[in-house]
Amino acid sequence: MSMGSDMYRQQILDHYKNPRNYGSLEDPDFSHGGHNPSCGDQLEFDVALADDGETVEQVAFEGDGCAISQAAASLLSQQLPGMTLDEIEQLDRDDVFELLGVDISPMRVKCAVLAEKVVQDGTAIYRGERDDEETNLED
Ligand code: FES
């Protein structure tokens, strides 16, 4: 194991134990939740937009689950403010893997992408592009 990946492992544990932007927003423009049915791990994101209705101003999340799923949510919550809804819809799993900085085994891919999927589905629902249903990674 390289020093670099050690550092990322510590960062994941730190975000798991001390999640950033944890909680809920008083007046979010949209909220969306989802879970991974194979383990029950879950996340709920609140998103508040700037006056332009396009740029994320503030994000909060709550969740319960494994270190990877919760650290990915915390790391993503730090990236989102300043991003536009278009940019959120263009995120892909490689962006999440990059944030996490460690190799994600096939078994853990769902852990890593849960936060991204919840935020993307919430964005699509807000924009009327998707039915308002909880994100379920089995779908
Ligand atoms: Fe459930 Fe990681 S083990 S999301």
mmCIF file with all atom_site columns, C-alpha atoms and ligand atoms in Angstrom:
data_model
loop_
_atom_site.group_PDB
_atom_site.id
_atom_site.type_symbol
_atom_site.label_atom_id
_atom_site.label_alt_id
_atom_site.label_comp_id
_atom_site.label_asym_id
_atom_site.label_entity_id
_atom_site.label_seq_id
_atom_site.pdbx_PDB_ins_code
_atom_site.Cartn_x
_atom_site.Cartn_y
_atom_site.Cartn_z
_atom_site.occupancy
_atom_site.B_iso_or_equiv
_atom_site.pdbx_formal_charge
_atom_site.auth_seq_id
_atom_site.auth_comp_id
_atom_site.auth_asym_id
_atom_site.auth_atom_id
_atom_site.pdbx_PDB_model_num
ATOM   1   C  CA  . MET A 1 1   ? 0.000   0.000  0.000   1.00 0.00 ? 1   MET A CA  1
ATOM   2   C  CA  . SER A 1 2   ? 1.353   3.385  -0.938  1.00 0.00 ? 2   SER A CA  1
ATOM   3   C  CA  . MET A 1 3   ? 1.530   6.335  1.425   1.00 0.00 ? 3   MET A CA  1
ATOM   4   C  CA  . GLY A 1 4   ? -0.953  8.096  -0.776  1.00 0.00 ? 4   GLY A CA  1
ATOM   5   C  CA  . SER A 1 5   ? -3.656  5.517  -0.389  1.00 0.00 ? 5   SER A CA  1
ATOM   6   C  CA  . ASP A 1 6   ? -3.027  5.436  3.379   1.00 0.00 ? 6   ASP A CA  1
ATOM   7   C  CA  . MET A 1 7   ? -3.749  9.130  3.479   1.00 0.00 ? 7   MET A CA  1
ATOM   8   C  CA  . TYR A 1 8   ? -7.014  8.621  1.596   1.00 0.00 ? 8   TYR A CA  1
ATOM   9   C  CA  . ARG A 1 9   ? -8.028  5.782  3.895   1.00 0.00 ? 9   ARG A CA  1
ATOM   10  C  CA  . GLN A 1 10  ? -7.537  8.101  6.855   1.00 0.00 ? 10  GLN A CA  1
ATOM   11  C  CA  . GLN A 1 11  ? -9.518  10.794 5.101   1.00 0.00 ? 11  GLN A CA  1
ATOM   12  C  CA  . ILE A 1 12  ? -12.403 8.357  4.595   1.00 0.00 ? 12  ILE A CA  1
ATOM   13  C  CA  . LEU A 1 13  ? -12.382 7.402  8.265   1.00 0.00 ? 13  LEU A CA  1
ATOM   14  C  CA  . ASP A 1 14  ? -12.234 11.054 9.253   1.00 0.00 ? 14  ASP A CA  1
ATOM   15  C  CA  . HIS A 1 15  ? -15.248 11.927 7.083   1.00 0.00 ? 15  HIS A CA  1
ATOM   16  C  CA  . TYR A 1 16  ? -17.080 8.862  8.405   1.00 0.00 ? 16  TYR A CA  1
ATOM   17  C  CA  . LYS A 1 17  ? -16.484 9.822  12.030  1.00 0.00 ? 17  LYS A CA  1
ATOM   18  C  CA  . ASN A 1 18  ? -16.894 13.581 11.552  1.00 0.00 ? 18  ASN A CA  1
ATOM   19  C  CA  . PRO A 1 19  ? -19.183 14.015 8.567   1.00 0.00 ? 19  PRO A CA  1
ATOM   20  C  CA  . ARG A 1 20  ? -19.183 17.505 7.063   1.00 0.00 ? 20  ARG A CA  1
ATOM   21  C  CA  . ASN A 1 21  ? -22.476 19.295 6.457   1.00 0.00 ? 21  ASN A CA  1
ATOM   22  C  CA  . TYR A 1 22  ? -24.299 16.731 8.556   1.00 0.00 ? 22  TYR A CA  1
ATOM   23  C  CA  . GLY A 1 23  ? -27.881 17.582 9.444   1.00 0.00 ? 23  GLY A CA  1
ATOM   24  C  CA  . SER A 1 24  ? -30.743 19.182 7.591   1.00 0.00 ? 24  SER A CA  1
ATOM   25  C  CA  . LEU A 1 25  ? -31.483 22.576 6.058   1.00 0.00 ? 25  LEU A CA  1
ATOM   26  C  CA  . GLU A 1 26  ? -34.322 24.741 7.315   1.00 0.00 ? 26  GLU A CA  1
ATOM   27  C  CA  . ASP A 1 27  ? -35.608 25.717 3.890   1.00 0.00 ? 27  ASP A CA  1
ATOM   28  C  CA  . PRO A 1 28  ? -34.197 23.441 1.173   1.00 0.00 ? 28  PRO A CA  1
ATOM   29  C  CA  . ASP A 1 29  ? -35.283 23.779 -2.455  1.00 0.00 ? 29  ASP A CA  1
ATOM   30  C  CA  . PHE A 1 30  ? -35.343 20.019 -2.607  1.00 0.00 ? 30  PHE A CA  1
ATOM   31  C  CA  . SER A 1 31  ? -34.699 16.974 -0.457  1.00 0.00 ? 31  SER A CA  1
ATOM   32  C  CA  . HIS A 1 32  ? -34.152 13.453 -1.592  1.00 0.00 ? 32  HIS A CA  1
ATOM   33  C  CA  . GLY A 1 33  ? -33.347 10.138 0.018   1.00 0.00 ? 33  GLY A CA  1
ATOM   34  C  CA  . GLY A 1 34  ? -32.187 6.756  -1.070  1.00 0.00 ? 34  GLY A CA  1
ATOM   35  C  CA  . HIS A 1 35  ? -30.896 3.470  0.145   1.00 0.00 ? 35  HIS A CA  1
ATOM   36  C  CA  . ASN A 1 36  ? -28.957 0.423  -0.831  1.00 0.00 ? 36  ASN A CA  1
ATOM   37  C  CA  . PRO A 1 37  ? -31.376 -2.456 -0.269  1.00 0.00 ? 37  PRO A CA  1
ATOM   38  C  CA  . SER A 1 38  ? -28.663 -5.090 0.029   1.00 0.00 ? 38  SER A CA  1
ATOM   39  C  CA  . CYS A 1 39  ? -27.469 -3.589 3.327   1.00 0.00 ? 39  CYS A CA  1
ATOM   40  C  CA  . GLY A 1 40  ? -30.087 -0.993 4.289   1.00 0.00 ? 40  GLY A CA  1
ATOM   41  C  CA  . ASP A 1 41  ? -27.611 1.870  4.287   1.00 0.00 ? 41  ASP A CA  1
ATOM   42  C  CA  . GLN A 1 42  ? -29.295 5.167  3.583   1.00 0.00 ? 42  GLN A CA  1
ATOM   43  C  CA  . LEU A 1 43  ? -28.771 8.840  2.845   1.00 0.00 ? 43  LEU A CA  1
ATOM   44  C  CA  . GLU A 1 44  ? -30.990 11.898 2.700   1.00 0.00 ? 44  GLU A CA  1
ATOM   45  C  CA  . PHE A 1 45  ? -29.768 15.120 1.091   1.00 0.00 ? 45  PHE A CA  1
ATOM   46  C  CA  . ASP A 1 46  ? -31.184 18.637 1.420   1.00 0.00 ? 46  ASP A CA  1
ATOM   47  C  CA  . VAL A 1 47  ? -30.162 21.141 -1.248  1.00 0.00 ? 47  VAL A CA  1
ATOM   48  C  CA  . ALA A 1 48  ? -30.672 24.899 -1.203  1.00 0.00 ? 48  ALA A CA  1
ATOM   49  C  CA  . LEU A 1 49  ? -30.147 26.854 -4.418  1.00 0.00 ? 49  LEU A CA  1
ATOM   50  C  CA  . ALA A 1 50  ? -28.939 30.387 -4.975  1.00 0.00 ? 50  ALA A CA  1
ATOM   51  C  CA  . ASP A 1 51  ? -31.324 33.022 -6.365  1.00 0.00 ? 51  ASP A CA  1
ATOM   52  C  CA  . ASP A 1 52  ? -30.505 31.907 -9.917  1.00 0.00 ? 52  ASP A CA  1
ATOM   53  C  CA  . GLY A 1 53  ? -32.320 28.618 -9.209  1.00 0.00 ? 53  GLY A CA  1
ATOM   54  C  CA  . GLU A 1 54  ? -29.397 26.768 -10.833 1.00 0.00 ? 54  GLU A CA  1
ATOM   55  C  CA  . THR A 1 55  ? -26.408 26.998 -8.505  1.00 0.00 ? 55  THR A CA  1
ATOM   56  C  CA  . VAL A 1 56  ? -26.141 25.040 -5.287  1.00 0.00 ? 56  VAL A CA  1
ATOM   57  C  CA  . GLU A 1 57  ? -25.745 27.306 -2.307  1.00 0.00 ? 57  GLU A CA  1
ATOM   58  C  CA  . GLN A 1 58  ? -25.912 24.926 0.622   1.00 0.00 ? 58  GLN A CA  1
ATOM   59  C  CA  . VAL A 1 59  ? -26.154 21.203 1.214   1.00 0.00 ? 59  VAL A CA  1
ATOM   60  C  CA  . ALA A 1 60  ? -26.817 19.057 4.244   1.00 0.00 ? 60  ALA A CA  1
ATOM   61  C  CA  . PHE A 1 61  ? -27.223 15.334 4.598   1.00 0.00 ? 61  PHE A CA  1
ATOM   62  C  CA  . GLU A 1 62  ? -28.102 12.685 7.111   1.00 0.00 ? 62  GLU A CA  1
ATOM   63  C  CA  . GLY A 1 63  ? -27.407 9.026  6.798   1.00 0.00 ? 63  GLY A CA  1
ATOM   64  C  CA  . ASP A 1 64  ? -26.631 5.740  8.299   1.00 0.00 ? 64  ASP A CA  1
ATOM   65  C  CA  . GLY A 1 65  ? -24.294 3.211  6.840   1.00 0.00 ? 65  GLY A CA  1
ATOM   66  C  CA  . CYS A 1 66  ? -20.828 1.978  6.060   1.00 0.00 ? 66  CYS A CA  1
ATOM   67  C  CA  . ALA A 1 67  ? -17.721 4.150  6.091   1.00 0.00 ? 67  ALA A CA  1
ATOM   68  C  CA  . ILE A 1 68  ? -17.520 4.381  2.293   1.00 0.00 ? 68  ILE A CA  1
ATOM   69  C  CA  . SER A 1 69  ? -21.153 5.422  1.762   1.00 0.00 ? 69  SER A CA  1
ATOM   70  C  CA  . GLN A 1 70  ? -21.091 8.009  4.527   1.00 0.00 ? 70  GLN A CA  1
ATOM   71  C  CA  . ALA A 1 71  ? -17.639 9.383  3.696   1.00 0.00 ? 71  ALA A CA  1
ATOM   72  C  CA  . ALA A 1 72  ? -18.633 9.697  0.033   1.00 0.00 ? 72  ALA A CA  1
ATOM   73  C  CA  . ALA A 1 73  ? -21.686 11.715 1.123   1.00 0.00 ? 73  ALA A CA  1
ATOM   74  C  CA  . SER A 1 74  ? -19.568 13.977 3.296   1.00 0.00 ? 74  SER A CA  1
ATOM   75  C  CA  . LEU A 1 75  ? -16.951 14.486 0.566   1.00 0.00 ? 75  LEU A CA  1
ATOM   76  C  CA  . LEU A 1 76  ? -19.633 15.137 -2.044  1.00 0.00 ? 76  LEU A CA  1
ATOM   77  C  CA  . SER A 1 77  ? -21.401 17.618 0.245   1.00 0.00 ? 77  SER A CA  1
ATOM   78  C  CA  . GLN A 1 78  ? -18.235 19.691 0.196   1.00 0.00 ? 78  GLN A CA  1
ATOM   79  C  CA  . GLN A 1 79  ? -18.047 19.647 -3.595  1.00 0.00 ? 79  GLN A CA  1
ATOM   80  C  CA  . LEU A 1 80  ? -21.629 20.605 -4.348  1.00 0.00 ? 80  LEU A CA  1
ATOM   81  C  CA  . PRO A 1 81  ? -21.849 24.252 -3.254  1.00 0.00 ? 81  PRO A CA  1
ATOM   82  C  CA  . GLY A 1 82  ? -21.053 26.349 -6.321  1.00 0.00 ? 82  GLY A CA  1
ATOM   83  C  CA  . MET A 1 83  ? -21.934 23.583 -8.763  1.00 0.00 ? 83  MET A CA  1
ATOM   84  C  CA  . THR A 1 84  ? -24.874 24.018 -11.119 1.00 0.00 ? 84  THR A CA  1
ATOM   85  C  CA  . LEU A 1 85  ? -27.665 21.483 -11.461 1.00 0.00 ? 85  LEU A CA  1
ATOM   86  C  CA  . ASP A 1 86  ? -26.378 20.711 -14.973 1.00 0.00 ? 86  ASP A CA  1
ATOM   87  C  CA  . GLU A 1 87  ? -22.959 19.929 -13.548 1.00 0.00 ? 87  GLU A CA  1
ATOM   88  C  CA  . ILE A 1 88  ? -24.502 17.661 -10.917 1.00 0.00 ? 88  ILE A CA  1
ATOM   89  C  CA  . GLU A 1 89  ? -26.358 15.726 -13.590 1.00 0.00 ? 89  GLU A CA  1
ATOM   90  C  CA  . GLN A 1 90  ? -23.057 15.225 -15.434 1.00 0.00 ? 90  GLN A CA  1
ATOM   91  C  CA  . LEU A 1 91  ? -21.220 13.708 -12.465 1.00 0.00 ? 91  LEU A CA  1
ATOM   92  C  CA  . ASP A 1 92  ? -20.265 10.083 -12.909 1.00 0.00 ? 92  ASP A CA  1
ATOM   93  C  CA  . ARG A 1 93  ? -18.914 7.382  -10.684 1.00 0.00 ? 93  ARG A CA  1
ATOM   94  C  CA  . ASP A 1 94  ? -15.318 8.187  -11.592 1.00 0.00 ? 94  ASP A CA  1
ATOM   95  C  CA  . ASP A 1 95  ? -15.767 11.611 -10.005 1.00 0.00 ? 95  ASP A CA  1
ATOM   96  C  CA  . VAL A 1 96  ? -16.788 9.896  -6.773  1.00 0.00 ? 96  VAL A CA  1
ATOM   97  C  CA  . PHE A 1 97  ? -13.935 7.403  -6.957  1.00 0.00 ? 97  PHE A CA  1
ATOM   98  C  CA  . GLU A 1 98  ? -11.576 10.325 -7.398  1.00 0.00 ? 98  GLU A CA  1
ATOM   99  C  CA  . LEU A 1 99  ? -13.009 12.086 -4.344  1.00 0.00 ? 99  LEU A CA  1
ATOM   100 C  CA  . LEU A 1 100 ? -12.587 8.924  -2.286  1.00 0.00 ? 100 LEU A CA  1
ATOM   101 C  CA  . GLY A 1 101 ? -9.088  8.383  -3.638  1.00 0.00 ? 101 GLY A CA  1
ATOM   102 C  CA  . VAL A 1 102 ? -8.976  4.632  -3.040  1.00 0.00 ? 102 VAL A CA  1
ATOM   103 C  CA  . ASP A 1 103 ? -9.546  1.666  -5.289  1.00 0.00 ? 103 ASP A CA  1
ATOM   104 C  CA  . ILE A 1 104 ? -13.168 0.629  -4.965  1.00 0.00 ? 104 ILE A CA  1
ATOM   105 C  CA  . SER A 1 105 ? -13.746 -3.093 -5.332  1.00 0.00 ? 105 SER A CA  1
ATOM   106 C  CA  . PRO A 1 106 ? -16.792 -4.209 -7.347  1.00 0.00 ? 106 PRO A CA  1
ATOM   107 C  CA  . MET A 1 107 ? -18.440 -5.175 -4.043  1.00 0.00 ? 107 MET A CA  1
ATOM   108 C  CA  . ARG A 1 108 ? -18.209 -1.612 -2.777  1.00 0.00 ? 108 ARG A CA  1
ATOM   109 C  CA  . VAL A 1 109 ? -19.214 0.316  -5.881  1.00 0.00 ? 109 VAL A CA  1
ATOM   110 C  CA  . LYS A 1 110 ? -22.770 0.782  -4.623  1.00 0.00 ? 110 LYS A CA  1
ATOM   111 C  CA  . CYS A 1 111 ? -21.439 2.117  -1.326  1.00 0.00 ? 111 CYS A CA  1
ATOM   112 C  CA  . ALA A 1 112 ? -19.375 4.683  -3.202  1.00 0.00 ? 112 ALA A CA  1
ATOM   113 C  CA  . VAL A 1 113 ? -22.078 5.867  -5.588  1.00 0.00 ? 113 VAL A CA  1
ATOM   114 C  CA  . LEU A 1 114 ? -25.112 6.041  -3.277  1.00 0.00 ? 114 LEU A CA  1
ATOM   115 C  CA  . ALA A 1 115 ? -24.591 9.724  -2.415  1.00 0.00 ? 115 ALA A CA  1
ATOM   116 C  CA  . GLU A 1 116 ? -24.036 10.735 -6.024  1.00 0.00 ? 116 GLU A CA  1
ATOM   117 C  CA  . LYS A 1 117 ? -27.134 8.838  -7.161  1.00 0.00 ? 117 LYS A CA  1
ATOM   118 C  CA  . VAL A 1 118 ? -29.308 10.376 -4.440  1.00 0.00 ? 118 VAL A CA  1
ATOM   119 C  CA  . VAL A 1 119 ? -28.189 13.903 -5.327  1.00 0.00 ? 119 VAL A CA  1
ATOM   120 C  CA  . GLN A 1 120 ? -28.610 13.273 -9.066  1.00 0.00 ? 120 GLN A CA  1
ATOM   121 C  CA  . ASP A 1 121 ? -32.059 11.738 -8.653  1.00 0.00 ? 121 ASP A CA  1
ATOM   122 C  CA  . GLY A 1 122 ? -33.091 14.601 -6.357  1.00 0.00 ? 122 GLY A CA  1
ATOM   123 C  CA  . THR A 1 123 ? -31.932 17.062 -9.015  1.00 0.00 ? 123 THR A CA  1
ATOM   124 C  CA  . ALA A 1 124 ? -33.809 15.237 -11.773 1.00 0.00 ? 124 ALA A CA  1
ATOM   125 C  CA  . ILE A 1 125 ? -36.992 15.101 -9.661  1.00 0.00 ? 125 ILE A CA  1
ATOM   126 C  CA  . TYR A 1 126 ? -36.680 18.797 -8.865  1.00 0.00 ? 126 TYR A CA  1
ATOM   127 C  CA  . ARG A 1 127 ? -36.416 19.475 -12.593 1.00 0.00 ? 127 ARG A CA  1
ATOM   128 C  CA  . GLY A 1 128 ? -39.406 17.270 -13.364 1.00 0.00 ? 128 GLY A CA  1
ATOM   129 C  CA  . GLU A 1 129 ? -37.274 14.799 -15.301 1.00 0.00 ? 129 GLU A CA  1
ATOM   130 C  CA  . ARG A 1 130 ? -37.968 11.849 -13.047 1.00 0.00 ? 130 ARG A CA  1
ATOM   131 C  CA  . ASP A 1 131 ? -40.796 10.439 -10.945 1.00 0.00 ? 131 ASP A CA  1
ATOM   132 C  CA  . ASP A 1 132 ? -40.651 11.383 -7.309  1.00 0.00 ? 132 ASP A CA  1
ATOM   133 C  CA  . GLU A 1 133 ? -39.569 8.069  -5.891  1.00 0.00 ? 133 GLU A CA  1
ATOM   134 C  CA  . GLU A 1 134 ? -36.925 7.233  -3.367  1.00 0.00 ? 134 GLU A CA  1
ATOM   135 C  CA  . THR A 1 135 ? -33.624 6.217  -4.889  1.00 0.00 ? 135 THR A CA  1
ATOM   136 C  CA  . ASN A 1 136 ? -33.096 2.500  -4.701  1.00 0.00 ? 136 ASN A CA  1
ATOM   137 C  CA  . LEU A 1 137 ? -29.753 1.242  -5.979  1.00 0.00 ? 137 LEU A CA  1
ATOM   138 C  CA  . GLU A 1 138 ? -31.306 -2.061 -6.943  1.00 0.00 ? 138 GLU A CA  1
ATOM   139 C  CA  . ASP A 1 139 ? -33.273 -0.300 -9.691  1.00 0.00 ? 139 ASP A CA  1
HETATM 140 FE FE1 . FES B 2 .   ? -24.170 -0.572 2.530   1.00 0.00 ? 1   FES B FE1 1
HETATM 141 FE FE2 . FES B 2 .   ? -21.824 0.226  1.991   1.00 0.00 ? 1   FES B FE2 1
HETATM 142 S  S1  . FES B 2 .   ? -22.309 -1.619 2.961   1.00 0.00 ? 1   FES B S1  1
HETATM 143 S  S2  . FES B 2 .   ? -23.668 1.129  1.331   1.00 0.00 ? 1   FES B S2  1
#
